[in-house]
Every structure is written in C-alpha cells, then in structure tokens.
CSV table of C-alpha atoms in Angstrom, one decimal:
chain,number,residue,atom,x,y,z
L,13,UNK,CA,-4.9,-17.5,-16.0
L,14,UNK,CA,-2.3,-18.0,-12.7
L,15,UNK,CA,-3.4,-16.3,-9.4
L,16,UNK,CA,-0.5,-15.4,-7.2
L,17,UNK,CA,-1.7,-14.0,-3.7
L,18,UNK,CA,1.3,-11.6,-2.1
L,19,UNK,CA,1.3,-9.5,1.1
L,20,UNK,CA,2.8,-6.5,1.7
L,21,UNK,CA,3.8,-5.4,5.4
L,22,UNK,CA,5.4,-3.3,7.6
L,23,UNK,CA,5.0,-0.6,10.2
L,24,UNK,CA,2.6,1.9,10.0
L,25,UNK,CA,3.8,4.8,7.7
L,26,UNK,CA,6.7,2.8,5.9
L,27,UNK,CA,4.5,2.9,2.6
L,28,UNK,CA,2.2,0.2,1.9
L,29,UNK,CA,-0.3,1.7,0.4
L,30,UNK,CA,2.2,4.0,-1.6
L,31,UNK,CA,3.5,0.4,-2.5
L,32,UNK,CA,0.1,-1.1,-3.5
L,33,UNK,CA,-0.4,2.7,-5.3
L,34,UNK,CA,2.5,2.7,-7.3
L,35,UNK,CA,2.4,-1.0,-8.6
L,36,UNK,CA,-1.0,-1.6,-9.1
L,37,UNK,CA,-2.5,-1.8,-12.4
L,38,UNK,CA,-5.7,0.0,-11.1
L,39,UNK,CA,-6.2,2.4,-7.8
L,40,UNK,CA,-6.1,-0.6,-5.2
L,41,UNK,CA,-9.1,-0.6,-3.0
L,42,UNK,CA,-8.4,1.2,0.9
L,43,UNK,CA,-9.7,0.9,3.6
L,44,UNK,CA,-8.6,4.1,5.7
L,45,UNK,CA,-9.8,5.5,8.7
L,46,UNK,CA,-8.8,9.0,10.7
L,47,UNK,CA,-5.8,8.6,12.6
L,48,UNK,CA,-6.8,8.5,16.6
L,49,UNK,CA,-3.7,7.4,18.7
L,50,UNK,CA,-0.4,8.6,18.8
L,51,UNK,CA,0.6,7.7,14.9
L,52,UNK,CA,-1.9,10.8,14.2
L,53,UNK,CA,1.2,12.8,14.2
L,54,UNK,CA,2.6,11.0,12.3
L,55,UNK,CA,-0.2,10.6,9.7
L,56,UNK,CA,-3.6,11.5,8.9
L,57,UNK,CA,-5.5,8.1,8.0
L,58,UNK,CA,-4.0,4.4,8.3
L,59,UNK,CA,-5.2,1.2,6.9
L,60,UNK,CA,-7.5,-0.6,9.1
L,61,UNK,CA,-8.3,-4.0,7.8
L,62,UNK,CA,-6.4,-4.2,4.2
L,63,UNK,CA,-5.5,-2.5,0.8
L,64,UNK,CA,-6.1,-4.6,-1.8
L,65,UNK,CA,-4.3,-4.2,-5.8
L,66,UNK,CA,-3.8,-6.2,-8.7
L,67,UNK,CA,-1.1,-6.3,-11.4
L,68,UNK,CA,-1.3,-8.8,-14.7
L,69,UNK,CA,2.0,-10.0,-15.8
L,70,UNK,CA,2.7,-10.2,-19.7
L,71,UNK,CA,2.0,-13.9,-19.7
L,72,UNK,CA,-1.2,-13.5,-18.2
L,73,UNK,CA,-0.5,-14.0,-14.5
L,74,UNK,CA,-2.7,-12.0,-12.3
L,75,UNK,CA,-0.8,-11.0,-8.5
L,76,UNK,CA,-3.2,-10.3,-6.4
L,77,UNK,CA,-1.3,-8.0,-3.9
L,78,UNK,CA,-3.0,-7.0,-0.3
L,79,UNK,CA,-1.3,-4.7,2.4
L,80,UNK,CA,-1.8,-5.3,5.6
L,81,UNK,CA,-2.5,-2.5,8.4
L,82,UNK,CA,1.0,-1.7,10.2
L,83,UNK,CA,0.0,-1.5,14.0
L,84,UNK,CA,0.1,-4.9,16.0
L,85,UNK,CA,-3.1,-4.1,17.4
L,86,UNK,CA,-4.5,-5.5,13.9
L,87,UNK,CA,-2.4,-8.5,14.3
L,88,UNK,CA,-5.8,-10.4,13.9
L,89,UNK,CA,-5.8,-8.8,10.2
L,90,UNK,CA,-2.7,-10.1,9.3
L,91,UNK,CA,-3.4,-13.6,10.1
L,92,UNK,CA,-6.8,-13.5,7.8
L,93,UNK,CA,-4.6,-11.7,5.1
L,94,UNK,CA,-1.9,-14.1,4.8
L,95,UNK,CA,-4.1,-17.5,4.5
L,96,UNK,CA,-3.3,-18.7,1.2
L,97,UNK,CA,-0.3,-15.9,0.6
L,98,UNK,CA,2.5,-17.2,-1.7
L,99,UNK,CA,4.9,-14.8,-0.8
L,100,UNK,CA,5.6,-11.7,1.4
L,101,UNK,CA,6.8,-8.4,0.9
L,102,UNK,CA,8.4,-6.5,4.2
L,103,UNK,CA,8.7,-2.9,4.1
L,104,UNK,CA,11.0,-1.6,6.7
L,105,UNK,CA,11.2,1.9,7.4
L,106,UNK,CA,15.1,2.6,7.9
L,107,UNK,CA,14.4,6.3,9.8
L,108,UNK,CA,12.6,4.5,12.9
L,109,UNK,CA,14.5,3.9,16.1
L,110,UNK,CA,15.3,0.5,15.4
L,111,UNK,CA,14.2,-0.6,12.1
L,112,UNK,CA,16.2,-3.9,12.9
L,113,UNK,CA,13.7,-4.3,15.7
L,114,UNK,CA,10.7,-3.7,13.5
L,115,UNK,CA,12.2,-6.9,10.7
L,116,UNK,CA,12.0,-8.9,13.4
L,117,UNK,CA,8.6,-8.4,14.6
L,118,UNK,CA,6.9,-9.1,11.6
L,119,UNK,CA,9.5,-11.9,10.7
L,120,UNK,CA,8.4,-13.1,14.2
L,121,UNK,CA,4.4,-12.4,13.0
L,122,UNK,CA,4.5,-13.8,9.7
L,123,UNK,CA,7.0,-16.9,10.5
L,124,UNK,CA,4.0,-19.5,10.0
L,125,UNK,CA,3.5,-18.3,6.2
L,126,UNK,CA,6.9,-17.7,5.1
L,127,UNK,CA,8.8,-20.4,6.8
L,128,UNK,CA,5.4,-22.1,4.0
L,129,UNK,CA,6.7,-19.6,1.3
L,130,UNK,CA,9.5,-17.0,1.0
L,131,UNK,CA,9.7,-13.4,1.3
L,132,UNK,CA,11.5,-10.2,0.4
L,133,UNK,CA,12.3,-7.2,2.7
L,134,UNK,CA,12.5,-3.7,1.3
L,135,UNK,CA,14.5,-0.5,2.9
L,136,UNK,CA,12.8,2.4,2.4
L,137,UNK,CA,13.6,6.1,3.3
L,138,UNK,CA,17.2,5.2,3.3
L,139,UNK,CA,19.7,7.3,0.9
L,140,UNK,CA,22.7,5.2,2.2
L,141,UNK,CA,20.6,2.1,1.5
L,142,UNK,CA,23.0,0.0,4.5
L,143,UNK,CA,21.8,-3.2,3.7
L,144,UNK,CA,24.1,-5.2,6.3
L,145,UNK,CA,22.1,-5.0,9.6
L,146,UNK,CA,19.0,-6.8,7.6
L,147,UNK,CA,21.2,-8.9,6.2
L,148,UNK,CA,22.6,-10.3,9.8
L,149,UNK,CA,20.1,-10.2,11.1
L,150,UNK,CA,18.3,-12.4,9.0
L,151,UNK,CA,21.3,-14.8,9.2
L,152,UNK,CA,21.7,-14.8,12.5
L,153,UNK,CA,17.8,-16.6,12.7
L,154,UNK,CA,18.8,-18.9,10.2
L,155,UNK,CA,17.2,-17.2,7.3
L,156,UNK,CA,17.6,-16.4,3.7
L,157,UNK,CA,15.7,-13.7,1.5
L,158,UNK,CA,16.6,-10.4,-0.8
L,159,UNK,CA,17.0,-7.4,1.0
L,160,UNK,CA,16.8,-4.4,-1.2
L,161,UNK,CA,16.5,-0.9,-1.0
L,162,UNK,CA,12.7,0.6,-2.5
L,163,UNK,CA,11.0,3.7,-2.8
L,164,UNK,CA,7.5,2.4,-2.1
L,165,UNK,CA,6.7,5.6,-4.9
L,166,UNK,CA,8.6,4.2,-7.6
L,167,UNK,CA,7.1,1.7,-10.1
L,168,UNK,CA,10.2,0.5,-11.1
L,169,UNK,CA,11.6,0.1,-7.4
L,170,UNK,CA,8.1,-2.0,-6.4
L,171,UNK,CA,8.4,-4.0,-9.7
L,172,UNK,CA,11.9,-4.9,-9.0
L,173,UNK,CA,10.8,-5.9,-4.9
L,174,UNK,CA,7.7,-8.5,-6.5
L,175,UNK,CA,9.9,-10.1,-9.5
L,176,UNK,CA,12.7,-10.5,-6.8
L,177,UNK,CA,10.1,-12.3,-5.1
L,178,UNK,CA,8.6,-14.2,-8.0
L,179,UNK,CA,12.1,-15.4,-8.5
L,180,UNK,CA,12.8,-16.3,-4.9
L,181,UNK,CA,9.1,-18.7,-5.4
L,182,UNK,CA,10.7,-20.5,-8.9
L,183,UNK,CA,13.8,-21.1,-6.8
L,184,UNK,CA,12.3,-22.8,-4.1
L,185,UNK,CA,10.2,-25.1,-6.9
C-alpha cells in the first residue's frame, strides 16, 4: 500500500481542521487548546502542534493528511510537519484584510518543501470566488499551482483541492 504525506495550512481560523474533518475517513486526531491571545475572539480553541487525518484512495493509497497550527508563533511546528510532505494544501481565508498578504507568508514559510514538491491553494469564505489576485500573485514570484475556491465543510470541495493536488504530483513525475 502507497503512503502520501500532505499538509494543510493557513491562518488561524481559515478551516483546517474543518478541512481535515470533512475529508478524513475517520475523526482526525486534534490537538486543541483554549484560545489565550487576541484570536480568542475570534475563536474558542486552535491547534497547537498538529491535526492529523487519513483518507484511503480506491486503489489502496493511504494520504496521510496533517494540518498545521495557523499562528507564526508555531512556525517551529510547521517545519517538523512538513519533513517528508509530498505536497501542500494552502487555505487562504478571502475575508481577512489582506488575504494576498497571508499567500505569501506561508508561500514564503513553506518555500523549502514546495519548491521539493508542489502545492495547491484554496479560497475559502469567498462567494465571488475572485481567483485573479492569487493567481498574480503567484506569477509575479515565478510560480505555478491551482488556485481554487473550497468550502473547508464540503467533502466534495476538499476532495476536489487533494486530487487537484495528486494530479499536480503525476505532472511533475
């Protein structure tokens, strides 16, 4: 049976866990804490070291799919996640000031393991689903992945988001 390690990551609240929720075979394992800085009014709990899912594939594949916590100050987290990660999923959260802003901050973070692999961002909370911005901006830095628009809730939105990533991997092969 093929292992395929993903990570899913964004800012805090943009719906990684919903993601991992929503996907996931089986309830992913959490690891939550209470809310203590200024995201508490935001939320209640956030991730504090990972989320952790699985989903088996009809031919037997098993992606093993972790989330990362959303605030930098975990930035040490992400870098344990992604060691062996084959591909990345990017939630951006198109309600926040500059959601442009927050792509390039964890383009920026991750850059080591994609530039290694590929990736996939994902729009969420937008009902115009503009696409554009992402889209330049990713150009402008010389890069190329799907942007799509996702409802980290829906199963079929996530589904779509990982098999446009699986396809992004057998294109690069």
């Amino acid at each position: 049976m093929a292992e395929l390690k993903f990570v899913v990551t964004g800012t805090p609240g943009v719906g990684k866990s919903t993601a991992l929720n929503s996907v996931c075979d089986s309830l992913p394992i959490a690891t939550e804490a209470t809310t203590s800085d200024d995201l508490s009014a935001v939320k209640e709990t956030t991730t504090v070291a990972l989320d952790f899912g699985e989903v088996l594939l009809d031919d037997g594949t098993c992606l093993r799919i972790y989330g990362t916590p959303g605030q930098i100050r975990f930035k040490h987290m992400w870098e344990i996640i992604s060691e062996g990660a084959l591909g990345f999923i990017i939630l951006i959260d198109a309600t926040r000031k500059d959601p442009v802003e927050d792509l390039s901050i964890y383009i920026e973070n991750f850059q080591p393991y994609i530039s290694q692999t590929s990736a996939v961002v994902a729009i969420t909370r937008d009902p115009d689903c503009s696409l554009e911005p992402y889209y330049n901006y990713l150009e402008s830095n010389g890069l190329c992945f799907p942007v799509m628009c996702a409802d980290p809730r829906d199963r079929d939105d996530m589904t779509e988001v990982l098999m446009a990533l699986i396809a992004m991997l057998e294109f690069s092969n």
